[in-house]
GROMACS .gro file of C-alpha atoms in nm:
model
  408
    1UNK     CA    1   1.200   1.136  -1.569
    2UNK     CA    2   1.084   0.922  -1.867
    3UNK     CA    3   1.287   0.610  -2.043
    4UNK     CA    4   1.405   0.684  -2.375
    5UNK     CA    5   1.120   0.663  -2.610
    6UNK     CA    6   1.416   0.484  -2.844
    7UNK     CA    7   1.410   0.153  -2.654
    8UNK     CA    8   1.170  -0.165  -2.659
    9UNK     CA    9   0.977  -0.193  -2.329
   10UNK     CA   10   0.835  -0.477  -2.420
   11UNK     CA   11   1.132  -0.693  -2.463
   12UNK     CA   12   1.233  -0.930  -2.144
   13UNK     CA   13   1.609  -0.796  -2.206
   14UNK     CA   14   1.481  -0.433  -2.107
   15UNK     CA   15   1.642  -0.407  -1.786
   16UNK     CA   16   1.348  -0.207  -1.642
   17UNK     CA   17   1.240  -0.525  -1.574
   18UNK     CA   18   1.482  -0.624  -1.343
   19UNK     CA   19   1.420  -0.318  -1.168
   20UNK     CA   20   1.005  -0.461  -1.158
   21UNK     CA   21   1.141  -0.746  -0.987
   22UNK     CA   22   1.327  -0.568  -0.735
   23UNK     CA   23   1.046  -0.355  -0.671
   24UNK     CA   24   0.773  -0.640  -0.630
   25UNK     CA   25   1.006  -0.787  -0.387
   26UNK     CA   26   0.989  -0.468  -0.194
   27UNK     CA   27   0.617  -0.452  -0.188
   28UNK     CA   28   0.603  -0.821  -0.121
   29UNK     CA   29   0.740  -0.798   0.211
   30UNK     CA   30   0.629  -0.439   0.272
   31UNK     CA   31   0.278  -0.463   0.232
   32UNK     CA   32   0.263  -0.808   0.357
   33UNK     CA   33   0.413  -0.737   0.681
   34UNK     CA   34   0.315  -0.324   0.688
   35UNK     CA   35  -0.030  -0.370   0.618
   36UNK     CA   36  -0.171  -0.729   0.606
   37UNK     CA   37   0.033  -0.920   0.866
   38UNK     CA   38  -0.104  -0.576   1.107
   39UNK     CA   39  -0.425  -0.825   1.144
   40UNK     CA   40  -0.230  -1.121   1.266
   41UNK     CA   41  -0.019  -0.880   1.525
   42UNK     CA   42  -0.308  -0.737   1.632
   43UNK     CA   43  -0.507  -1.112   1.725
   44UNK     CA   44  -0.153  -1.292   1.866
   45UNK     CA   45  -0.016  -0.969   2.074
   46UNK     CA   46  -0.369  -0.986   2.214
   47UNK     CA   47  -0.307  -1.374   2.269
   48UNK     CA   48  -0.014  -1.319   2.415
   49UNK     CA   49   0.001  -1.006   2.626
   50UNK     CA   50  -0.385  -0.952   2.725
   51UNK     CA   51  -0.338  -0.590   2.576
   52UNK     CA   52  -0.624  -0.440   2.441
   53UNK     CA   53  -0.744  -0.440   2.062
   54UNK     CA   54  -0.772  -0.067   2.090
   55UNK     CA   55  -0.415  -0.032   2.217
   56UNK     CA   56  -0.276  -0.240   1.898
   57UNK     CA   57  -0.534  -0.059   1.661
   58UNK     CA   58  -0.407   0.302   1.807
   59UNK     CA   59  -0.035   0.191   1.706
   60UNK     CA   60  -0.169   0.104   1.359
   61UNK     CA   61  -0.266   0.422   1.333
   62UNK     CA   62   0.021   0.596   1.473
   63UNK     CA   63   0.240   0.443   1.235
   64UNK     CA   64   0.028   0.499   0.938
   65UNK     CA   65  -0.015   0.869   1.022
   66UNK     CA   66   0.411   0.893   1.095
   67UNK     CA   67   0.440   0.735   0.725
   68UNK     CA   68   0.180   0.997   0.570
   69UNK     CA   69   0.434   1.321   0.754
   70UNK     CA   70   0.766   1.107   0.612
   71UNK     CA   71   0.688   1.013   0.234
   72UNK     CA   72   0.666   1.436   0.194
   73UNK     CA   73   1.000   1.422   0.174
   74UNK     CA   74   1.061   1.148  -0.063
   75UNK     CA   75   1.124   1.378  -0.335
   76UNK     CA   76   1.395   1.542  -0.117
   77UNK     CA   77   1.548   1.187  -0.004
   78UNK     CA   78   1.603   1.043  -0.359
   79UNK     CA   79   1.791   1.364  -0.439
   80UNK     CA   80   2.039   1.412  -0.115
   81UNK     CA   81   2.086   1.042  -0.059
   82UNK     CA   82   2.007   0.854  -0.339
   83UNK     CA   83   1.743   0.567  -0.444
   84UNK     CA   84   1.965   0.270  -0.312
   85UNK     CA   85   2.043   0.379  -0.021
   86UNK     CA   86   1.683   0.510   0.025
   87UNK     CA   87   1.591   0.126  -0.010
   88UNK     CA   88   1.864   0.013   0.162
   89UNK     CA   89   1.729   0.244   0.511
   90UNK     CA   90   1.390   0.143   0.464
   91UNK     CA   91   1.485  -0.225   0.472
   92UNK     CA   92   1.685  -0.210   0.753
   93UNK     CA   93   1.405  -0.020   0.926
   94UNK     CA   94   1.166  -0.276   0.850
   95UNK     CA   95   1.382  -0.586   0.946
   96UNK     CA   96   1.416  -0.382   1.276
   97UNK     CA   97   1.081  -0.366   1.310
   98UNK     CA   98   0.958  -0.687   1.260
   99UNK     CA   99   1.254  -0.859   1.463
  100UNK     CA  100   1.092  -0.617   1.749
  101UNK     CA  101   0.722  -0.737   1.729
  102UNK     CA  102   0.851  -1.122   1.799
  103UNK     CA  103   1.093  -0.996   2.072
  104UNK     CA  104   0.878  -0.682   2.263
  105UNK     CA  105   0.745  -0.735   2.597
  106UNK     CA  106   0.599  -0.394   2.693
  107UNK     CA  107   0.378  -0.165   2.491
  108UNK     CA  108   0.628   0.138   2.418
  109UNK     CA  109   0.833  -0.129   2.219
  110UNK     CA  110   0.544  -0.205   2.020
  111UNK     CA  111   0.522   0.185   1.930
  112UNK     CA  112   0.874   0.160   1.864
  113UNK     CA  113   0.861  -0.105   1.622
  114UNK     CA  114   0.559   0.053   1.435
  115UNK     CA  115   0.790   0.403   1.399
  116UNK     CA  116   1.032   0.187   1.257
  117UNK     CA  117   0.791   0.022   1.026
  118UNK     CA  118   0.697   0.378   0.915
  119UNK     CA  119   1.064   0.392   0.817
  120UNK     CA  120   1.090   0.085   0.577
  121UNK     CA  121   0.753   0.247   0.447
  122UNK     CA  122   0.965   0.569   0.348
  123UNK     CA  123   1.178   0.313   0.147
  124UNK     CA  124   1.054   0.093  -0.036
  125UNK     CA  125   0.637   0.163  -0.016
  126UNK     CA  126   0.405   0.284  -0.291
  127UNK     CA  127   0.599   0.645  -0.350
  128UNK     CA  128   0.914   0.496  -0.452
  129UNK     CA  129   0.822   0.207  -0.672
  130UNK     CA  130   0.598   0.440  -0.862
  131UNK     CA  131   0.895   0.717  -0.901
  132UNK     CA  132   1.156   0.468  -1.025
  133UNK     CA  133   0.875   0.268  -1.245
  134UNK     CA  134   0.758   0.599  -1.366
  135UNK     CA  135   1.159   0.641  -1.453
  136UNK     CA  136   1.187   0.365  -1.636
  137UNK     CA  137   0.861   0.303  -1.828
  138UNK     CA  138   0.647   0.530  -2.063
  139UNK     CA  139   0.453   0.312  -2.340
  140UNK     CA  140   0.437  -0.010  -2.057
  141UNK     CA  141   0.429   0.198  -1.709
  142UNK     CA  142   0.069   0.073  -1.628
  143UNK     CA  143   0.186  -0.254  -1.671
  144UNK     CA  144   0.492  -0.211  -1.536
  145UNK     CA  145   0.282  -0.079  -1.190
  146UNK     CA  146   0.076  -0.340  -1.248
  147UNK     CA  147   0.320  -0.575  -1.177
  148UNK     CA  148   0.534  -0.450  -0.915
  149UNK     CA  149   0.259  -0.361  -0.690
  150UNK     CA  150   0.105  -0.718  -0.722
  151UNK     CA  151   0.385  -0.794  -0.488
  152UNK     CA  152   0.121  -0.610  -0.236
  153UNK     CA  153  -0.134  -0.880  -0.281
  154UNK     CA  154   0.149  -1.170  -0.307
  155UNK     CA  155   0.226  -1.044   0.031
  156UNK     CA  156  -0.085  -1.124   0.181
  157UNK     CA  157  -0.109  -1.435  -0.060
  158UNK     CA  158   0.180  -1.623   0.109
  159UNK     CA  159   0.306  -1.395   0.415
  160UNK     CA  160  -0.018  -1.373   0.689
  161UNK     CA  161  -0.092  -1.808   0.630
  162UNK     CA  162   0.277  -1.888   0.657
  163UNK     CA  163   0.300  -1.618   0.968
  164UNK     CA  164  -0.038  -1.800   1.114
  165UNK     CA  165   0.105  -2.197   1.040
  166UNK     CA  166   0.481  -2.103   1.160
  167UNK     CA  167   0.288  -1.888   1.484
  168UNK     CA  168   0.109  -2.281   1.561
  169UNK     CA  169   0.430  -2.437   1.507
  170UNK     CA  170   0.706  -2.272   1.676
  171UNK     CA  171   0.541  -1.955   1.803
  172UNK     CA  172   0.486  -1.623   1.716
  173UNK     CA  173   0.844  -1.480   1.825
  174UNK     CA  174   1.007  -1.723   1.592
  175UNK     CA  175   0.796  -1.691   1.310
  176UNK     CA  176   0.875  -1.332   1.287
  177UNK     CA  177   1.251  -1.331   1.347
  178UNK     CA  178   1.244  -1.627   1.074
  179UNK     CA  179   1.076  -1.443   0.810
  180UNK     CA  180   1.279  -1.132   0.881
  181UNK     CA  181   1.561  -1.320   0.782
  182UNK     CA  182   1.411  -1.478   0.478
  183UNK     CA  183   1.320  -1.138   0.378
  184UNK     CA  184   1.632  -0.976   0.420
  185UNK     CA  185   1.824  -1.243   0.237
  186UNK     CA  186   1.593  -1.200  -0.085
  187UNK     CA  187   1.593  -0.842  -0.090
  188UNK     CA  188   1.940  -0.753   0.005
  189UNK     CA  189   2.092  -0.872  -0.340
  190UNK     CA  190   1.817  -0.796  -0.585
  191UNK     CA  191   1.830  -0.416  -0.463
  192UNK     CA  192   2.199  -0.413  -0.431
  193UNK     CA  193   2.220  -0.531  -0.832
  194UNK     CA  194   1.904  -0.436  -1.049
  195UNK     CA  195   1.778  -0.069  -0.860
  196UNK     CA  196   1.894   0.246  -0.996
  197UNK     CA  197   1.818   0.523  -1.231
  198UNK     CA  198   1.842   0.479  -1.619
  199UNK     CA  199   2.113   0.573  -1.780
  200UNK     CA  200   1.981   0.893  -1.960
  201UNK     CA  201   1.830   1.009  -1.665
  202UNK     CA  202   2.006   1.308  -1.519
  203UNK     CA  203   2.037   1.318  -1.152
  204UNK     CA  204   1.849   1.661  -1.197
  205UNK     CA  205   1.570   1.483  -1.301
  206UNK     CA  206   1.546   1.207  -1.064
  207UNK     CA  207   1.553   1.429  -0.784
  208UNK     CA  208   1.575   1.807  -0.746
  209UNK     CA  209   1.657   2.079  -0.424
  210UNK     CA  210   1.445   2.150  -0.132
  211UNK     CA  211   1.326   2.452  -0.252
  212UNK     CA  212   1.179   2.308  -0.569
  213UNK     CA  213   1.043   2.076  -0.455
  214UNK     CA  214   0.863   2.271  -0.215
  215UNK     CA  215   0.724   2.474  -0.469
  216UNK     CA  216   0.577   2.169  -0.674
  217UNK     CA  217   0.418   2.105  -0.369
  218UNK     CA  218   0.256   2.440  -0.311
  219UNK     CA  219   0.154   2.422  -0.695
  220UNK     CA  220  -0.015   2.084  -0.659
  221UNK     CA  221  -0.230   2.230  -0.335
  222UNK     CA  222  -0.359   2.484  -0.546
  223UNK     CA  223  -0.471   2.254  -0.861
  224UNK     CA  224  -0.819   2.173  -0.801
  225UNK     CA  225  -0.752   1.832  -0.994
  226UNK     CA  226  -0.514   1.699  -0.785
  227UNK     CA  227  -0.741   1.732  -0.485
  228UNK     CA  228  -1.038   1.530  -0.656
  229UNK     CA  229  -0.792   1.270  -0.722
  230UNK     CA  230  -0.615   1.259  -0.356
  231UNK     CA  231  -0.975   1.323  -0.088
  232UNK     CA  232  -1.149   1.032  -0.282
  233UNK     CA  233  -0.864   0.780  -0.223
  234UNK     CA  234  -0.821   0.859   0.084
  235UNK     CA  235  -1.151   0.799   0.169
  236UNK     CA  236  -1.162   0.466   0.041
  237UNK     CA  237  -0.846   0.349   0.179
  238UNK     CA  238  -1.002   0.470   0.493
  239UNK     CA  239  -1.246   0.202   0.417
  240UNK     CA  240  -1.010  -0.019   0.279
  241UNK     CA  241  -0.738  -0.006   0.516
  242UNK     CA  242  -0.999  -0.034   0.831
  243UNK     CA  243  -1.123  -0.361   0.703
  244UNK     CA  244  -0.825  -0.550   0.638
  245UNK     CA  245  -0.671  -0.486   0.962
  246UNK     CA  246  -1.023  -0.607   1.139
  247UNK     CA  247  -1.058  -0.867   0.881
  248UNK     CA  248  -0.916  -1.167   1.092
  249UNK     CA  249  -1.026  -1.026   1.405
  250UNK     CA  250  -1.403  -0.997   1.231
  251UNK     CA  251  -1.429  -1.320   1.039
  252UNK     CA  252  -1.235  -1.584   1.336
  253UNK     CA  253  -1.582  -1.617   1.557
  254UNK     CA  254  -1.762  -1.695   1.247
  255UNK     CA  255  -1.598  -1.956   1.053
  256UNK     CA  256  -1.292  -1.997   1.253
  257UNK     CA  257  -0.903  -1.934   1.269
  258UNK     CA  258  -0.774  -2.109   0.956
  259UNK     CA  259  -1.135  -2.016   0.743
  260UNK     CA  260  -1.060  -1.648   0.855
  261UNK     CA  261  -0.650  -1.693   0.710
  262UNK     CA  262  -0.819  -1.815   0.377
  263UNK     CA  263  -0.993  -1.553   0.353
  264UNK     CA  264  -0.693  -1.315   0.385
  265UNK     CA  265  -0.556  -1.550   0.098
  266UNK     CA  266  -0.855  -1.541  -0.147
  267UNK     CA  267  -0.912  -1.146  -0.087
  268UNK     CA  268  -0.510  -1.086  -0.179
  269UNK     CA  269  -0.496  -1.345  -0.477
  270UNK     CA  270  -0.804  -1.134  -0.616
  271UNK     CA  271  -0.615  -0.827  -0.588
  272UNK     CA  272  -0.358  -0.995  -0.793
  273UNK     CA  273  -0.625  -1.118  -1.008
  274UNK     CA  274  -0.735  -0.786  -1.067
  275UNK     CA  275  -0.453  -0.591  -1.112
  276UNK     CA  276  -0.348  -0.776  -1.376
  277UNK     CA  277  -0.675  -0.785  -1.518
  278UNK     CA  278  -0.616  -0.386  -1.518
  279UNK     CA  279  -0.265  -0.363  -1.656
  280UNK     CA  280  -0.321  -0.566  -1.961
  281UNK     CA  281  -0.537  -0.233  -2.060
  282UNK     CA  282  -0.527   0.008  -1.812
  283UNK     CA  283  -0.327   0.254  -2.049
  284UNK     CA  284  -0.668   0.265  -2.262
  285UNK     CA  285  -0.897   0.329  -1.984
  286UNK     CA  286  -0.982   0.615  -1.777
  287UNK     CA  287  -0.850   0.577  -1.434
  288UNK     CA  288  -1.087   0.802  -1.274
  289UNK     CA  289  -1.385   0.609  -1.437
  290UNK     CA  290  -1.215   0.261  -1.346
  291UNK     CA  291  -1.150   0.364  -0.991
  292UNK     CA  292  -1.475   0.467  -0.944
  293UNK     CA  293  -1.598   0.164  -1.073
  294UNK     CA  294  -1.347  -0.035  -0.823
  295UNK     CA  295  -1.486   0.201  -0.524
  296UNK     CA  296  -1.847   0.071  -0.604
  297UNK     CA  297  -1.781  -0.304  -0.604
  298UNK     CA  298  -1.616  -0.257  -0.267
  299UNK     CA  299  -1.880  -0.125  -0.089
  300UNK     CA  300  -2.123  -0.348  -0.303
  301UNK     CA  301  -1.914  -0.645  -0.118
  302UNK     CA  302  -1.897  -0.502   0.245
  303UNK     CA  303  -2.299  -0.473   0.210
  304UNK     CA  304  -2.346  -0.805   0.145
  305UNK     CA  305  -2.098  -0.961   0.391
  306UNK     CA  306  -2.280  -0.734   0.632
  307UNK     CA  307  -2.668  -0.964   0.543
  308UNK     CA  308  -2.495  -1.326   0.588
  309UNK     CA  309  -2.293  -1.575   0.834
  310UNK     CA  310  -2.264  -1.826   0.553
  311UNK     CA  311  -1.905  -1.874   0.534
  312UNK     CA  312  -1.919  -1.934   0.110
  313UNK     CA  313  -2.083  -1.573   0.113
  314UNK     CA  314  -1.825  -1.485   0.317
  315UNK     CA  315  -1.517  -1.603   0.132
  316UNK     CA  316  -1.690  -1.431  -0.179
  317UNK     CA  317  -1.759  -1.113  -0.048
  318UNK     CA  318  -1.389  -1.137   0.037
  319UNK     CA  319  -1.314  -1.259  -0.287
  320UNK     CA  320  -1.545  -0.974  -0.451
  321UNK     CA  321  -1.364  -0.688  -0.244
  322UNK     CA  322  -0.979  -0.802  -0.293
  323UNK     CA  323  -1.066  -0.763  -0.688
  324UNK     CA  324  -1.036  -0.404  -0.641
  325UNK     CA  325  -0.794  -0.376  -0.386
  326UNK     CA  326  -0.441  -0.338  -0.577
  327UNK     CA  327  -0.586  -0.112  -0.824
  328UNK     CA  328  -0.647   0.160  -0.480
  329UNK     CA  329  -0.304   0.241  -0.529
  330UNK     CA  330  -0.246   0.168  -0.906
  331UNK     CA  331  -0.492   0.475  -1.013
  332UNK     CA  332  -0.281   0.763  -0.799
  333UNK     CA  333   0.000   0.737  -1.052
  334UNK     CA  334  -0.198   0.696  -1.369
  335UNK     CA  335  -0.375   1.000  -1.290
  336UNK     CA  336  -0.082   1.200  -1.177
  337UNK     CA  337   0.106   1.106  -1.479
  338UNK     CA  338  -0.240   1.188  -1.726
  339UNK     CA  339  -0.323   1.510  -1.559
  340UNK     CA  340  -0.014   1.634  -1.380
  341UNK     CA  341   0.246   1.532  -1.559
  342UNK     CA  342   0.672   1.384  -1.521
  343UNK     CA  343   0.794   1.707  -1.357
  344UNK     CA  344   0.643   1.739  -1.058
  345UNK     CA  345   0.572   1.316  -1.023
  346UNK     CA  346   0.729   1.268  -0.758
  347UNK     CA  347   0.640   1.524  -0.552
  348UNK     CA  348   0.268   1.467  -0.632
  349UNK     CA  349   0.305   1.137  -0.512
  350UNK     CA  350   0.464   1.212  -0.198
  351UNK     CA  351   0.236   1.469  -0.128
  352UNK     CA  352  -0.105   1.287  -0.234
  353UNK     CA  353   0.028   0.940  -0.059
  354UNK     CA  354   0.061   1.210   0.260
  355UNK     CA  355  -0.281   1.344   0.220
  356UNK     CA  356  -0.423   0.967   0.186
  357UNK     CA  357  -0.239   0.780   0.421
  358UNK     CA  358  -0.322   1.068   0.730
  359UNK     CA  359  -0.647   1.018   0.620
  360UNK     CA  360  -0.686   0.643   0.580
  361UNK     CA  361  -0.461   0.589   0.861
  362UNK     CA  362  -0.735   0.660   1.106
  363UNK     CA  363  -0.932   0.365   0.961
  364UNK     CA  364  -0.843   0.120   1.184
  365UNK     CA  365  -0.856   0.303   1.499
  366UNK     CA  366  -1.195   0.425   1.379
  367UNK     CA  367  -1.321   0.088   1.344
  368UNK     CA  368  -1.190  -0.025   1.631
  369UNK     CA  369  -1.347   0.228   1.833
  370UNK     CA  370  -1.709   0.189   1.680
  371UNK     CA  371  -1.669  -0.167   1.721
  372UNK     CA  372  -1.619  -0.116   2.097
  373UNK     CA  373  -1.854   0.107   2.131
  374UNK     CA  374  -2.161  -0.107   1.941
  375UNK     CA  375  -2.039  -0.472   2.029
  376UNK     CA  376  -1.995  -0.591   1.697
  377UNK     CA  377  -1.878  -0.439   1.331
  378UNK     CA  378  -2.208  -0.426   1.164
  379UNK     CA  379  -2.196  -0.074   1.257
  380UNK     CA  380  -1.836   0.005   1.121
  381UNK     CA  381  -1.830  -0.152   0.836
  382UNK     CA  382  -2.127  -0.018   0.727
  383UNK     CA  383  -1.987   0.312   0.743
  384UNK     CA  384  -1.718   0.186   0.540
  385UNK     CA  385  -1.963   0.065   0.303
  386UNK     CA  386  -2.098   0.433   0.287
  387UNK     CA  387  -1.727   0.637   0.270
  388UNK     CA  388  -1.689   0.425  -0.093
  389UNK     CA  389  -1.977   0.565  -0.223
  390UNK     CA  390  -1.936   0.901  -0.131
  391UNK     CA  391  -1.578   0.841  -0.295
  392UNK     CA  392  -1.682   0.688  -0.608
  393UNK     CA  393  -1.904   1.041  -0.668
  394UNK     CA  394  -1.590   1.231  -0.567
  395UNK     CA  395  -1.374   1.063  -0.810
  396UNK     CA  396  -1.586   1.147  -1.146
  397UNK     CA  397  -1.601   1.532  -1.098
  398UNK     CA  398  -1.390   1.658  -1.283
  399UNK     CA  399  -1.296   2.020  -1.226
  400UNK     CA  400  -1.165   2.182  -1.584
  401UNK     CA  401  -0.831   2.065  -1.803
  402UNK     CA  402  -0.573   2.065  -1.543
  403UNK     CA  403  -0.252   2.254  -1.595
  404UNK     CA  404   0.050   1.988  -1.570
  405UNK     CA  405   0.269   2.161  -1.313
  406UNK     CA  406   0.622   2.310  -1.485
  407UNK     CA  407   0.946   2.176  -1.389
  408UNK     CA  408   1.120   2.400  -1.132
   0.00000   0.00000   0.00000
């Protein structure tokens, strides 16, 4: 599942870049509202239906853990119903979903919507723009991730301070059905034109049977390399993905509504900052190494936003953290690609994404609960600040050459 090695990836007529574009569009909105607008529902459904923080946190995690059990089947997906019409599902799922949290009026709907959500993540999150870009690229693929997933951070850039000014303006119901139809009108076309396979690629390789796939799945449990790849990820987007949902909800009594949405903004225009910093190079670095490095700075930030209320220590301790942010799922495909090879991609992505997100997906609700249960998130996040260490060690061991798994 590699572009011919005959043609020039570095030339703006390669139409792998077209099919960048379409994928940072898809991360753009599917990050933005899957993972960094989840702090702004969780503050206005408070605001406007009394419920709980814990109630809101516990659907975050619901849906994250319903994501980790569908993106297994990925590989299977792309090969019964095709990569368009995967997108095309998990944009109509999404839509759906977001149309729903401006509309619901009772909790169950708010489950509802974050099943659906899990959906769109099937479609068009992390697994699939890394199998297509891993289609499409060999001598630029790091860049080529690079880019694509920078629609992540652009997500957060421009999507939770235009949800928070529309929410002040004409309320939080209309700012979501508004943007759902902003999004669906961008994303619609672009997928409908530029996604798709290139043209040497076989359908075999883009996509094989149940049954092999299921057996590159049983091979990559057994490689001890893929497992010191997946646990210490996980455990940092733990960390990671327990922060930014509490972010708003942490920073708002401190330096206020609009200082707490800036913060949002610096963090994600950091992670753009530094993923681009990373995929000028990244194919002459070594990942493991680099994410380490990226797991230490994290928790080197959390640490000191823990010691200060000064809100410029603040907004640079957010600024600090969002460096490293993108790159937390930039590294899983590098190192799949280094030390387990095209065959079995996307399996090993579907699988390891599982692995992670069922583990990371009980960040919030974890936070959450030890916020509760303290009174404030000194507590939590210092937790968090210990989980990234632990993963950084994880991350360098290194057990043996491992075997790329064979094609099935």
């Amino acid at each position: 599942m590699i572009a011919a090695t005959g043609v020039d990836e570095s030339s703006l007529q390669y139409r792998g870049w077209r099919v960048v574009l379409a994928c940072f569009l898809m991360a753009f909105f599917m990050f933005g509202f899957g993972l960094y607008g989840q702090g702004v529902y969780l503050a206005e459904l408070q605001r406007a239906h009394g419920w709980p923080g814990t109630l809101v946190s516990a659907a975050s995690t619901f849906s994250f853990l319903l994501t980790s059990v569908l993106v297994i089947f990925t590989d299977d997906l792309l090969a019964r119903i095709g990569l368009r019409a995967l997108i095309l599902c998990g944009l109509s799922a999404l839509g759906a979903s977001t149309a729903l949290l401006g509309l619901m009026q009772a909790p169950w709907q708010l489950y509802l919507a974050y099943a659906l959500m899990s959906v769109g993540w099937t479609g068009m999150g992390t697994v699939v723009i890394a199998t297509v870009l891993n289609a499409w690229f060999e001598r630029r693929r790091g860049l080529a991730l690079s880019l694509a997933f920078n629609g992540a951070t652009c997500g957060g850039i421009v999507l939770v301070p235009v949800l928070l000014v529309l929410t002040d303006s004409i309320g939080f119901r209309s700012a979501m059905l508004a943007v759902t139809i902003v999004m669906v009108v961008l994303v619609l076309p672009v997928v409908v034109i530029f996604t798709g396979w290139p043209a040497d690629a076989s359908r075999a390789s883009t996509g094989r049977a149940f049954g092999a796939a299921a057996h590159s799945r049983r091979a990559l449990l057994a490689n001890a390399a893929f497992w010191t790849m997946v646990l210490p990820i996980a455990i940092a987007l733990l960390a990671q993905m327990g922060f930014i949902i509490h972010q708003v909800t942490f920073l708002e009594p401190m330096i206020g509504r609009y200082a707490a949405g800036l913060a949002v903004t610096i963090m994600a225009a950091m992670a753009v900052v530094g993923r681009l910093s990373l995929g000028l190079f990244v194919d002459r670095l070594d990942p493991r190494l680099a994410c380490a490095a990226s797991m230490t700075s994290q928790a080197a930030a959390l640490f000191v936003l823990l010691q200060s209320t000064s809100p410029t220590v603040l907004l640079v301790c957010c600024a600090v953290y969002g460096f490293s942010i993108g790159n937390m799922i930039t590294f899983p495909p590098l190192i799949i690609q280094r030390e387990i090879g095209s065959a079995a991609f996307a399996a090993a992505m579907g699988l390891g994404t599982s692995i992670s997100g069922i583990v990371s997906a009980f960040g919030p609700g974890i936070i959450g609960l030890v916020r509760s249960l303290t009174g404030d998130y000194t507590m939590a996040f210092a937790i968090c600040v210990v989980l990234d260490l632990v993963a950084a060690g994880v991350v360098l061991w290194r057990p043996g050459r491992a075997a790329k798994i064979a094609a099935s």
